PDB file of N, CA and C in Angstrom:
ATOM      1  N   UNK L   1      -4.069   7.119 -11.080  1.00 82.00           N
ATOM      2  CA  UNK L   1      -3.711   5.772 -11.438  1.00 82.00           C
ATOM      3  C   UNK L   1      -4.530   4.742 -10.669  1.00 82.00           C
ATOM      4  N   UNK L   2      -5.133   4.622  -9.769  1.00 89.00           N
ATOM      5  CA  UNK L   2      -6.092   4.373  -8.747  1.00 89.00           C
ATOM      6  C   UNK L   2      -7.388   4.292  -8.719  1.00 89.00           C
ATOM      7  N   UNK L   3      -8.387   3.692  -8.483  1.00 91.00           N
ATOM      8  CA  UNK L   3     -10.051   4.029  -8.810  1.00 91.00           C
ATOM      9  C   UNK L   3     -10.533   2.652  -7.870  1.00 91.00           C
ATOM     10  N   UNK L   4     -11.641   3.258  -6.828  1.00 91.00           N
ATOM     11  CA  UNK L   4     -12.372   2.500  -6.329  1.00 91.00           C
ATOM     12  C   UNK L   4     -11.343   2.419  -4.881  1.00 91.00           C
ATOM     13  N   UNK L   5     -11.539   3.637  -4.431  1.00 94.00           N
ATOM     14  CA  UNK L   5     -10.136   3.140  -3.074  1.00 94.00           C
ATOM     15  C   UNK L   5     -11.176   3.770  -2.111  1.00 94.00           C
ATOM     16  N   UNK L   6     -10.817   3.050  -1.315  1.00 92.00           N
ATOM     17  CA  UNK L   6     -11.226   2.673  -0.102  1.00 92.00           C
ATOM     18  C   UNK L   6     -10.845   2.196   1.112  1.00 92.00           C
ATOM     19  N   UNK L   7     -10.984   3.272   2.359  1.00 94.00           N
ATOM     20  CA  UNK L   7      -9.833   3.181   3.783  1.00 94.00           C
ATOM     21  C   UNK L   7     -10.285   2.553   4.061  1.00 94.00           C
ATOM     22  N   UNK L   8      -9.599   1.620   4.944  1.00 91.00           N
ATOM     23  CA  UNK L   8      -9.684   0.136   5.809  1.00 91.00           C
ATOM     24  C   UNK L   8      -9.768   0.614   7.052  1.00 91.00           C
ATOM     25  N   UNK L   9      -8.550   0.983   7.279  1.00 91.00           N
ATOM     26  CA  UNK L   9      -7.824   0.859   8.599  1.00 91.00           C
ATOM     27  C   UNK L   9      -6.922   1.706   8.300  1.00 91.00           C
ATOM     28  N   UNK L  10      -5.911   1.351  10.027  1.00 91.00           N
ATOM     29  CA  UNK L  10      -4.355   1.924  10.225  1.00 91.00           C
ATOM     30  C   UNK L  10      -3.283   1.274  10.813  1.00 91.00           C
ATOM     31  N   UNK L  11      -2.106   0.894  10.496  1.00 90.00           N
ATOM     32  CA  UNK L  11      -1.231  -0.423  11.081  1.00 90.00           C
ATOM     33  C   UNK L  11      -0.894   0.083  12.495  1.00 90.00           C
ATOM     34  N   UNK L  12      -0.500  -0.704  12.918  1.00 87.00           N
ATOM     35  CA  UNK L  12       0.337  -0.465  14.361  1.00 87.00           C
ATOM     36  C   UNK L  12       0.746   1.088  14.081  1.00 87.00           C
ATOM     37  N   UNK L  13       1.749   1.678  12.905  1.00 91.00           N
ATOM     38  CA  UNK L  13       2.792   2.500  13.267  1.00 91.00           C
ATOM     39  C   UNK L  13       1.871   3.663  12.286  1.00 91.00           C
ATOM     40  N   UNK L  14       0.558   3.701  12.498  1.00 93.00           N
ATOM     41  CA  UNK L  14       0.190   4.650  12.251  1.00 93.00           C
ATOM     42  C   UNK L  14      -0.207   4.628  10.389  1.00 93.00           C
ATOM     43  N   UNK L  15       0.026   4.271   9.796  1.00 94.00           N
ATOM     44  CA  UNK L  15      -0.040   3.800   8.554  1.00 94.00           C
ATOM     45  C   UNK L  15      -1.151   3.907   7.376  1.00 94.00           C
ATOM     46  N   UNK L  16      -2.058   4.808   7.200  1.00 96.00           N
ATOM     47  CA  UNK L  16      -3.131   4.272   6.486  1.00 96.00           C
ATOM     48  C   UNK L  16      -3.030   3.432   5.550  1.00 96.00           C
ATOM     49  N   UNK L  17      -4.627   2.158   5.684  1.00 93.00           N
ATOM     50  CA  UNK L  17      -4.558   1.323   4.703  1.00 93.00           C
ATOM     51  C   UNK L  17      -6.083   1.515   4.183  1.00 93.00           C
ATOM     52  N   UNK L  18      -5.547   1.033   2.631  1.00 93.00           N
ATOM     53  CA  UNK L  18      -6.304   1.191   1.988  1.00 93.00           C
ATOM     54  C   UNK L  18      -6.764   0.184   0.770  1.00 93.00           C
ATOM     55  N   UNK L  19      -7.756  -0.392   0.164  1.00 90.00           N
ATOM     56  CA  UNK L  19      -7.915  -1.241  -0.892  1.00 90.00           C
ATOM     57  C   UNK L  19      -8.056  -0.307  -1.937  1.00 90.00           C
ATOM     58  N   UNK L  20      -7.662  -0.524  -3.339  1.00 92.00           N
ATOM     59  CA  UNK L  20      -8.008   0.183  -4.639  1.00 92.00           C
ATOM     60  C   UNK L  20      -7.174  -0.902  -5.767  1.00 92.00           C
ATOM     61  N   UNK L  21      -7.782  -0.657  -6.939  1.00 89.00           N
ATOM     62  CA  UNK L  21      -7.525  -0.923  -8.376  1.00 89.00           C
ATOM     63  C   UNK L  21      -7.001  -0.078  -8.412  1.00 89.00           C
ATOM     64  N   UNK L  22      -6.330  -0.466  -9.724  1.00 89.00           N
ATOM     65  CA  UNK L  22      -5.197   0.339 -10.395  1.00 89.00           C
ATOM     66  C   UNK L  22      -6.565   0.213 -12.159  1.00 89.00           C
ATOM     67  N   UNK L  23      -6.431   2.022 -12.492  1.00 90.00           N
ATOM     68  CA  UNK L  23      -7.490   2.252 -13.714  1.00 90.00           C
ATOM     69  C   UNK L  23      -7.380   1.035 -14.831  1.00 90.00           C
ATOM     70  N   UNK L  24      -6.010   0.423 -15.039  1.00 90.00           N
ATOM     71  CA  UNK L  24      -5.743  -0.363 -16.192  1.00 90.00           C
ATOM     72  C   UNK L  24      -6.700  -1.657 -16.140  1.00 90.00           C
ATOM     73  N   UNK L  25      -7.009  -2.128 -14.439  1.00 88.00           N
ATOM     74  CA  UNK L  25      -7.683  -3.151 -14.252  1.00 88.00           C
ATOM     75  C   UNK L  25      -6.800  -3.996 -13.501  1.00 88.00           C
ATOM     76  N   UNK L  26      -7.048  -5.226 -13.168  1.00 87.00           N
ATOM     77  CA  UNK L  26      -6.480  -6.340 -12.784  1.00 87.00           C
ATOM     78  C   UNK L  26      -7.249  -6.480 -10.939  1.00 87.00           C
ATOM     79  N   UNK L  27      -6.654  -7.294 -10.242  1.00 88.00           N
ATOM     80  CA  UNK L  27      -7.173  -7.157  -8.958  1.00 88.00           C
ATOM     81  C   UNK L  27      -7.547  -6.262  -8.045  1.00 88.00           C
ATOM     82  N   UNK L  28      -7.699  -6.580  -6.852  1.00 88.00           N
ATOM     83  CA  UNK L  28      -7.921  -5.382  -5.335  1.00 88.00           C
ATOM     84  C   UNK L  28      -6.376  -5.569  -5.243  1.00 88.00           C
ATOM     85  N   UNK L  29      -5.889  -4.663  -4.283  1.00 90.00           N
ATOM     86  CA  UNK L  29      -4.932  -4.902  -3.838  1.00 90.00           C
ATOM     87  C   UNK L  29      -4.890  -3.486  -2.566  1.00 90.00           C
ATOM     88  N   UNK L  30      -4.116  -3.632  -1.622  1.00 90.00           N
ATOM     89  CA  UNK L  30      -4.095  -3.316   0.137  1.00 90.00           C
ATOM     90  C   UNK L  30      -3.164  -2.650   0.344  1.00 90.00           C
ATOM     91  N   UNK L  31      -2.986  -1.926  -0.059  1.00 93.00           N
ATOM     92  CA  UNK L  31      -1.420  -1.133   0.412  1.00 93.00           C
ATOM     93  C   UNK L  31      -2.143   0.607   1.118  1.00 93.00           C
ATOM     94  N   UNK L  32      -0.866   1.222   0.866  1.00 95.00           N
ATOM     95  CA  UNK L  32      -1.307   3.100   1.314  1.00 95.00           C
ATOM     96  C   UNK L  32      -1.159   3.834   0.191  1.00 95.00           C
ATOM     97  N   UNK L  33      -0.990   5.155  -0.062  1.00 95.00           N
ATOM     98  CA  UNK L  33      -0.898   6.129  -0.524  1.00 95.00           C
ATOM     99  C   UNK L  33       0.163   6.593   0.080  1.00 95.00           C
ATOM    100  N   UNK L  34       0.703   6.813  -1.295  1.00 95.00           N
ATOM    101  CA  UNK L  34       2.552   8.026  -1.322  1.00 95.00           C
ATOM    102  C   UNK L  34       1.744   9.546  -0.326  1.00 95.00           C
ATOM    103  N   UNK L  35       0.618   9.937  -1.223  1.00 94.00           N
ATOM    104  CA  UNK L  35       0.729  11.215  -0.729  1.00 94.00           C
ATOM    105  C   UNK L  35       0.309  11.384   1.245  1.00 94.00           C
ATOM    106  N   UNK L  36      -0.230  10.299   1.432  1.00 96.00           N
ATOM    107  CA  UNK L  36      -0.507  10.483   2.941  1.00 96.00           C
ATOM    108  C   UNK L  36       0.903  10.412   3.671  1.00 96.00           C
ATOM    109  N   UNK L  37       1.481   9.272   3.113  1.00 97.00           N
ATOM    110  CA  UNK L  37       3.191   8.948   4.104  1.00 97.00           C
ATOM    111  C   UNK L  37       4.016  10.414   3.917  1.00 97.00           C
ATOM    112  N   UNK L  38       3.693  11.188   2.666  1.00 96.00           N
ATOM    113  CA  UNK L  38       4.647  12.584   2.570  1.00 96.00           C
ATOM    114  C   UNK L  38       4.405  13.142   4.159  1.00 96.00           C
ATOM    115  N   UNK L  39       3.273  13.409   4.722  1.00 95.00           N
ATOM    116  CA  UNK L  39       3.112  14.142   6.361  1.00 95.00           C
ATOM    117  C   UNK L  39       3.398  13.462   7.216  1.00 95.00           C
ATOM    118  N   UNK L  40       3.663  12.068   6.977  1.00 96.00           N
ATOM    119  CA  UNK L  40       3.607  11.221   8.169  1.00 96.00           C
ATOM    120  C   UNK L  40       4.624  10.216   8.146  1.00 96.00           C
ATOM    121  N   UNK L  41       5.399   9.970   6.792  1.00 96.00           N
ATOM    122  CA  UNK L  41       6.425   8.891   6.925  1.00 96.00           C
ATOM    123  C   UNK L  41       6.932   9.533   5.653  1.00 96.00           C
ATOM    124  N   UNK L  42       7.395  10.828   5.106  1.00 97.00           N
ATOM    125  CA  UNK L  42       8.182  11.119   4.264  1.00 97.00           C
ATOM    126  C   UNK L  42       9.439  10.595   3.873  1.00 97.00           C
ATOM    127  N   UNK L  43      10.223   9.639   4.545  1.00 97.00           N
ATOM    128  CA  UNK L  43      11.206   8.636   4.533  1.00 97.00           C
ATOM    129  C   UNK L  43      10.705   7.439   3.992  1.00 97.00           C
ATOM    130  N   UNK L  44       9.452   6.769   3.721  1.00 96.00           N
ATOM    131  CA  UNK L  44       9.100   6.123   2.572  1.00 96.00           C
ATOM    132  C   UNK L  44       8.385   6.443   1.650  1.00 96.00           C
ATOM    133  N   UNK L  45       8.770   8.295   1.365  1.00 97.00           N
ATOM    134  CA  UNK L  45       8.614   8.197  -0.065  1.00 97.00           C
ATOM    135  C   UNK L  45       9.696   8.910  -0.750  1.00 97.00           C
ATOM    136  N   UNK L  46       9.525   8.543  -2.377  1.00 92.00           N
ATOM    137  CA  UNK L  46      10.561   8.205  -2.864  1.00 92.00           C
ATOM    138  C   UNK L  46       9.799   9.284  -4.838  1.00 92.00           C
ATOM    139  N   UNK L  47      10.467  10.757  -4.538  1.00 91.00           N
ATOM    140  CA  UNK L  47      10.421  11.296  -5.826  1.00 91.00           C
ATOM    141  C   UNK L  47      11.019  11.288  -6.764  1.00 91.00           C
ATOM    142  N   UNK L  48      10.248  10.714  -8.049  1.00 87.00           N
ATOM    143  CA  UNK L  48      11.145  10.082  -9.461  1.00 87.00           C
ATOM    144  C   UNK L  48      11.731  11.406 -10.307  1.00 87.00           C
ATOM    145  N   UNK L  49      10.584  12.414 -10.029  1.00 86.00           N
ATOM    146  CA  UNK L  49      11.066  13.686 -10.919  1.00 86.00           C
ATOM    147  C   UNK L  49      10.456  13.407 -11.903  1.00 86.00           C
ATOM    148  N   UNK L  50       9.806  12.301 -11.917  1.00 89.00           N
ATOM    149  CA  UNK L  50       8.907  12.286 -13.820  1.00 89.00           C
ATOM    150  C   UNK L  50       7.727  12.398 -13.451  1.00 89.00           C
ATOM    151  N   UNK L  51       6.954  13.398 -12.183  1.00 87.00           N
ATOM    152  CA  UNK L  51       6.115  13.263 -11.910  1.00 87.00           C
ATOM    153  C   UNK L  51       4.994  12.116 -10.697  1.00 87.00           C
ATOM    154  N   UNK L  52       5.758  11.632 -10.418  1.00 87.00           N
ATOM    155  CA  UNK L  52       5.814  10.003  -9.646  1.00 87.00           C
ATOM    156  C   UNK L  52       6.135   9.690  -8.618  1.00 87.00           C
ATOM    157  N   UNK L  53       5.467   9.537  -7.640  1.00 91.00           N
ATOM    158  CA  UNK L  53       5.816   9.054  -6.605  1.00 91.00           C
ATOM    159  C   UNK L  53       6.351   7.394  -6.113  1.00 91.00           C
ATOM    160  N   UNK L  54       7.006   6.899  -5.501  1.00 90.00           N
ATOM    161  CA  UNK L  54       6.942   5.664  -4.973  1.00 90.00           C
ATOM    162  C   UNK L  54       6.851   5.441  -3.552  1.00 90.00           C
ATOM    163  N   UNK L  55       6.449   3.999  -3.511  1.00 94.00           N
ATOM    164  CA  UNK L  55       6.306   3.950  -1.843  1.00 94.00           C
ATOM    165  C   UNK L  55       7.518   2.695  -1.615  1.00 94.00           C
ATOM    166  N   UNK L  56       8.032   3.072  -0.749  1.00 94.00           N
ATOM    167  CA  UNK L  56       8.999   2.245   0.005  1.00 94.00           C
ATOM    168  C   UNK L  56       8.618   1.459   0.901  1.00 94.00           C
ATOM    169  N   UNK L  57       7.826   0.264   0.463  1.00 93.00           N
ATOM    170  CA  UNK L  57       7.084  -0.411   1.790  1.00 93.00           C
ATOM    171  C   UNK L  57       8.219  -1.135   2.863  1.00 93.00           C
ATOM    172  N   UNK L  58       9.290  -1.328   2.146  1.00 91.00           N
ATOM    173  CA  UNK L  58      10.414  -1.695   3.428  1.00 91.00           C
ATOM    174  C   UNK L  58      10.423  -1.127   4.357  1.00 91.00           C
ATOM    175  N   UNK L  59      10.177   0.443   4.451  1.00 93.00           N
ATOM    176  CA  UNK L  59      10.087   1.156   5.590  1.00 93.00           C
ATOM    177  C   UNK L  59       8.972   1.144   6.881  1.00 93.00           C
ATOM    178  N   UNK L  60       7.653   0.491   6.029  1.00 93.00           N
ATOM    179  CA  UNK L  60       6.892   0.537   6.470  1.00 93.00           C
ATOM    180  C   UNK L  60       6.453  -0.837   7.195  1.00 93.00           C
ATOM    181  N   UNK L  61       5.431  -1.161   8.365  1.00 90.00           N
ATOM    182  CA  UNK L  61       4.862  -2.185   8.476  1.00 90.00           C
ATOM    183  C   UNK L  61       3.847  -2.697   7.965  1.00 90.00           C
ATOM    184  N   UNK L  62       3.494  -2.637   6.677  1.00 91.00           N
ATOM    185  CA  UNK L  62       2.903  -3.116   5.956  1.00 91.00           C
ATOM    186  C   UNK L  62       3.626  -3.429   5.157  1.00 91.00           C
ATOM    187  N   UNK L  63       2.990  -4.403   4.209  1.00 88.00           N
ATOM    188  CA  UNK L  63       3.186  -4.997   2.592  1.00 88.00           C
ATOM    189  C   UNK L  63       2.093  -4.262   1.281  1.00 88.00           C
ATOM    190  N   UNK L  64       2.187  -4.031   0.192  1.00 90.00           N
ATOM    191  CA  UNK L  64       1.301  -4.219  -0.920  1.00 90.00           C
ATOM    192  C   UNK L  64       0.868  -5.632  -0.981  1.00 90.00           C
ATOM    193  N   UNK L  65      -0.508  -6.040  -0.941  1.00 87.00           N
ATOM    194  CA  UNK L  65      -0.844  -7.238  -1.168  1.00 87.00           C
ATOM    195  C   UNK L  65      -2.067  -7.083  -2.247  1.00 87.00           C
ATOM    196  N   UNK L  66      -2.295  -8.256  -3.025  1.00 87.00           N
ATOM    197  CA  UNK L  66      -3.284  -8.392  -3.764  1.00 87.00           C
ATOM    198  C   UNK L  66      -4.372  -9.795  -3.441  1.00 87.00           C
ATOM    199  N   UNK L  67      -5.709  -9.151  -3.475  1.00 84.00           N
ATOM    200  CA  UNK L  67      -6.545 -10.006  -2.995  1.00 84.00           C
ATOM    201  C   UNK L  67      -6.949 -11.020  -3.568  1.00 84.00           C
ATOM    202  N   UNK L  68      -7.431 -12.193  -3.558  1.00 77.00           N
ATOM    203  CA  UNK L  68      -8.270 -13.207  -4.090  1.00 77.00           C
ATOM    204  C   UNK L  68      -9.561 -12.193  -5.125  1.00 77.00           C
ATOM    205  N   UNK L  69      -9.623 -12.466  -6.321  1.00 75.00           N
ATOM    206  CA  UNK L  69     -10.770 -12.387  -6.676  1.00 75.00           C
ATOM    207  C   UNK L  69     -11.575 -11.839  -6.588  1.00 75.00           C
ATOM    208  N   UNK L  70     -12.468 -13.053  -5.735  1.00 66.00           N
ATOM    209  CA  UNK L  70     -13.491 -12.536  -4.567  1.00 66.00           C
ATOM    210  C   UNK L  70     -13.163 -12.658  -3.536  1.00 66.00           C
ATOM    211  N   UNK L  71     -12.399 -11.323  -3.122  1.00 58.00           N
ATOM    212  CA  UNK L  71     -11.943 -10.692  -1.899  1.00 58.00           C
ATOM    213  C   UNK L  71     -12.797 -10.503  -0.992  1.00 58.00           C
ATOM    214  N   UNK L  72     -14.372 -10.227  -1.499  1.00 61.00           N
ATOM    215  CA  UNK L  72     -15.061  -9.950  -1.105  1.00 61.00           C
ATOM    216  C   UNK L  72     -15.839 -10.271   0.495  1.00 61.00           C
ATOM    217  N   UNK L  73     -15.519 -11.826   0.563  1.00 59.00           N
ATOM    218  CA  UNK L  73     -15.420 -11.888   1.963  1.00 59.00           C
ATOM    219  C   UNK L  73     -14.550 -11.638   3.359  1.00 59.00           C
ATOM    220  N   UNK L  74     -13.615 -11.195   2.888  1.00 71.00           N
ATOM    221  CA  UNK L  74     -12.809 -10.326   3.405  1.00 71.00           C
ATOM    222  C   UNK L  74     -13.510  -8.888   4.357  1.00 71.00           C
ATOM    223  N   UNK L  75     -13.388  -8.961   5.957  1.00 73.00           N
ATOM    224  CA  UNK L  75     -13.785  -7.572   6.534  1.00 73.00           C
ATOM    225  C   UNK L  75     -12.228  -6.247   6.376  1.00 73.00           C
ATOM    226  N   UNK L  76     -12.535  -5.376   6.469  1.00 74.00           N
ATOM    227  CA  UNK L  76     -11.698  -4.035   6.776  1.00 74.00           C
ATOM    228  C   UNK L  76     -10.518  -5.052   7.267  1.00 74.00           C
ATOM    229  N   UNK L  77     -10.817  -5.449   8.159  1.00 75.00           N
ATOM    230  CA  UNK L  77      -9.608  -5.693   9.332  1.00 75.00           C
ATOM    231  C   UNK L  77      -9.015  -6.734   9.141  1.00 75.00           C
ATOM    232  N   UNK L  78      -9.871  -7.557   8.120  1.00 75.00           N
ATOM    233  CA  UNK L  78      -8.814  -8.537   8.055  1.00 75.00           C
ATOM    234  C   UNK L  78      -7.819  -8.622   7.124  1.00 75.00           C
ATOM    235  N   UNK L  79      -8.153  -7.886   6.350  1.00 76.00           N
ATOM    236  CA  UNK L  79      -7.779  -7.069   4.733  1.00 76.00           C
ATOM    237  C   UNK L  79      -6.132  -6.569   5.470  1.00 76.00           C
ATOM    238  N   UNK L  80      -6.448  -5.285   6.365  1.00 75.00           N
ATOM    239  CA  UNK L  80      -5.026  -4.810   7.078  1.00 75.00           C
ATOM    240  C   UNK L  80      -4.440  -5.834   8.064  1.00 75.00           C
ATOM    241  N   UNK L  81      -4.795  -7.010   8.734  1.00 75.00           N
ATOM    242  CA  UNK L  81      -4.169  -7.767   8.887  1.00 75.00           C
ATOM    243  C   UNK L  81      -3.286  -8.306   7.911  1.00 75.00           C
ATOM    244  N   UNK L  82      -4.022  -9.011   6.977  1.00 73.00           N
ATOM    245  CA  UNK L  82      -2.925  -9.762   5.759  1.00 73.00           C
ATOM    246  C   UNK L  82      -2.278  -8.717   5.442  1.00 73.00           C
ATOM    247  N   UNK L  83      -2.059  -7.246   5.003  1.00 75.00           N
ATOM    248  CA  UNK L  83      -1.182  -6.373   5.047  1.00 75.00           C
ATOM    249  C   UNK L  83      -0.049  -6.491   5.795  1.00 75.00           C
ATOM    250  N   UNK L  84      -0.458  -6.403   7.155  1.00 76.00           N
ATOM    251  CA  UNK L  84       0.893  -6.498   7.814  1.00 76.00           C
ATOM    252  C   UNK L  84       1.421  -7.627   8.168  1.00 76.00           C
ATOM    253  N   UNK L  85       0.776  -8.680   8.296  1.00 78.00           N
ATOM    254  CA  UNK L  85       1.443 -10.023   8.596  1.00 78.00           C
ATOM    255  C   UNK L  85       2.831 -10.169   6.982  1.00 78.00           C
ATOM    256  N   UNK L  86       1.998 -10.021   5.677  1.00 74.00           N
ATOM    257  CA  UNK L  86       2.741  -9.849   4.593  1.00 74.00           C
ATOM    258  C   UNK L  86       4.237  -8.956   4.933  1.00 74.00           C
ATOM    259  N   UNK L  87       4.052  -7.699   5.197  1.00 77.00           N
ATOM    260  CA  UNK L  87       4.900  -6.684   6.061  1.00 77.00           C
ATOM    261  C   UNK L  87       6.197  -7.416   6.893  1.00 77.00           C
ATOM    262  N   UNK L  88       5.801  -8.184   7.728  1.00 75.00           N
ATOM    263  CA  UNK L  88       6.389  -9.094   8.629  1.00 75.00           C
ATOM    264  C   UNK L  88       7.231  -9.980   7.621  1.00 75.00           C
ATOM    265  N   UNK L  89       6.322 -10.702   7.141  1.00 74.00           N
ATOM    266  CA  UNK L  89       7.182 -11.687   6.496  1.00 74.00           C
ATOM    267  C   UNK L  89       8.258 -11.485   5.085  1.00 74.00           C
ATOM    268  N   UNK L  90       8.290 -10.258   4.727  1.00 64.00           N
ATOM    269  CA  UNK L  90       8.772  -9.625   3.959  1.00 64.00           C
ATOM    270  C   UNK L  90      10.190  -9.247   4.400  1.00 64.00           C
ATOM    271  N   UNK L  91      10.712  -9.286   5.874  1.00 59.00           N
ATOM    272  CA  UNK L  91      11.556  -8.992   6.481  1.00 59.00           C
ATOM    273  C   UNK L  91      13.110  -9.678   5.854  1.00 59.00           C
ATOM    274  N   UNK L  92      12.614 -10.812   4.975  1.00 50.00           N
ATOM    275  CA  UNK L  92      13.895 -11.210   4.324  1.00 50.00           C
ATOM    276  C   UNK L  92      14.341 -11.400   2.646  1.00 50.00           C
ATOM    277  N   UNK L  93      13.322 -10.433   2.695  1.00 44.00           N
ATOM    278  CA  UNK L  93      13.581  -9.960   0.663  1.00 44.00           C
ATOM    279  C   UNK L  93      14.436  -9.024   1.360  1.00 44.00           C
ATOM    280  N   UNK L  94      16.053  -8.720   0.486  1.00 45.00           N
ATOM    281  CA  UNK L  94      16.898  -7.793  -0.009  1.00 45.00           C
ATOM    282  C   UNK L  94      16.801  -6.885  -0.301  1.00 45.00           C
ATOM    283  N   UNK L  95      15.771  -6.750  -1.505  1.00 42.00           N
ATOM    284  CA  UNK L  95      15.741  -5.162  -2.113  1.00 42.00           C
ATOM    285  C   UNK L  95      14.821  -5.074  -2.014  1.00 42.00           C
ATOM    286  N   UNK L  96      14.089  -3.193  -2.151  1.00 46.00           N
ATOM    287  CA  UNK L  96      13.157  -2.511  -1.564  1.00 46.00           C
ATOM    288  C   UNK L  96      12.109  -2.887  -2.408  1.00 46.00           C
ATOM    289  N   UNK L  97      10.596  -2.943  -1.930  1.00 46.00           N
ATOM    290  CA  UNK L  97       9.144  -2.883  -2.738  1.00 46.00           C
ATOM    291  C   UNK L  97       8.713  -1.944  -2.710  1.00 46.00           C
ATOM    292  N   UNK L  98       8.970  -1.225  -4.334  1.00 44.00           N
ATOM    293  CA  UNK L  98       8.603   0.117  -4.419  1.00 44.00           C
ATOM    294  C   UNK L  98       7.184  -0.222  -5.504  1.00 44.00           C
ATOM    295  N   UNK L  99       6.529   1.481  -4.950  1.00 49.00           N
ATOM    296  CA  UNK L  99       4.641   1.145  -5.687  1.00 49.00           C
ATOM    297  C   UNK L  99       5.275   2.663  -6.306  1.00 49.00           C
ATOM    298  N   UNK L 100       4.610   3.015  -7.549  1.00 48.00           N
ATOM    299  CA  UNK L 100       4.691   3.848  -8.157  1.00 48.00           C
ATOM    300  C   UNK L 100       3.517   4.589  -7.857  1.00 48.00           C
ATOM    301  N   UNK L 101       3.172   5.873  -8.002  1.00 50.00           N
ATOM    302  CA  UNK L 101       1.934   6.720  -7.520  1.00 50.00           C
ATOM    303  C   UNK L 101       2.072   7.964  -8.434  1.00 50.00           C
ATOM    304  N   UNK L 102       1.370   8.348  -9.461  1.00 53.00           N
ATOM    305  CA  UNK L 102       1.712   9.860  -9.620  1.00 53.00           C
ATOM    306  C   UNK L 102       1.724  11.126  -8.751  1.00 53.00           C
ATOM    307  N   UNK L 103       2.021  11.576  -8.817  1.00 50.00           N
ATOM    308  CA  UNK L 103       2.291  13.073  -8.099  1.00 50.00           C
ATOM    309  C   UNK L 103       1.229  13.995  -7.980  1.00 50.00           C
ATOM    310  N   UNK L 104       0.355  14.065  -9.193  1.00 48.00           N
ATOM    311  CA  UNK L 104      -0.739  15.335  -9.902  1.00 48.00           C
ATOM    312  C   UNK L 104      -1.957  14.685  -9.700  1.00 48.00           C
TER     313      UNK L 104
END
């Protein structure tokens, strides 16, 4: 579901981050991968049974964010900064921000 991904970095709590499109198109956007948190933060992820993973970024110190455009001036680090500052400020949405991921 993914194309053009590319590791950044890693948050404070260990976290890989990463930039990628989603195949359908639309922006960059900064989040992780379901299948890395399964070894390392299996408590934010979340199996649908239809094949699908989700990510529970509440759990995490990061956010899913989507970039400007031209993101492009954007370094690695500053990319996982706005990740987690987003992360932070996210602290007072209610319900969980789940990312869908396939499984296969």
């Amino acid at each position: 579901m993914k194309t053009d991904i590319r590791r950044l970095g890693t948050s404070a709590q260990g976290i890989p981050v990463y930039a990628f499109r989603y195949i359908w198109g639309g922006p960059v956007f900064v989040g992780t991968m379901a299948q890395d948190l399964l070894a390392i933060r299996p408590e934010a992820v979340i199996n649908t049974g239809s094949g699908y993973y989700m990510v529970d970024y509440d759990k995490l110190d990061i956010a899913m964010i989507s970039l400007p455009k031209d993101g492009s001036f954007l370094t690695p680090e500053a990319a996982v900064a706005l990740a987690v500052e987003s992360g932070r400020m996210r602290s007072s949405v209610p319900h969980p921000q789940l990312v869908v991921q396939r499984t296969s």
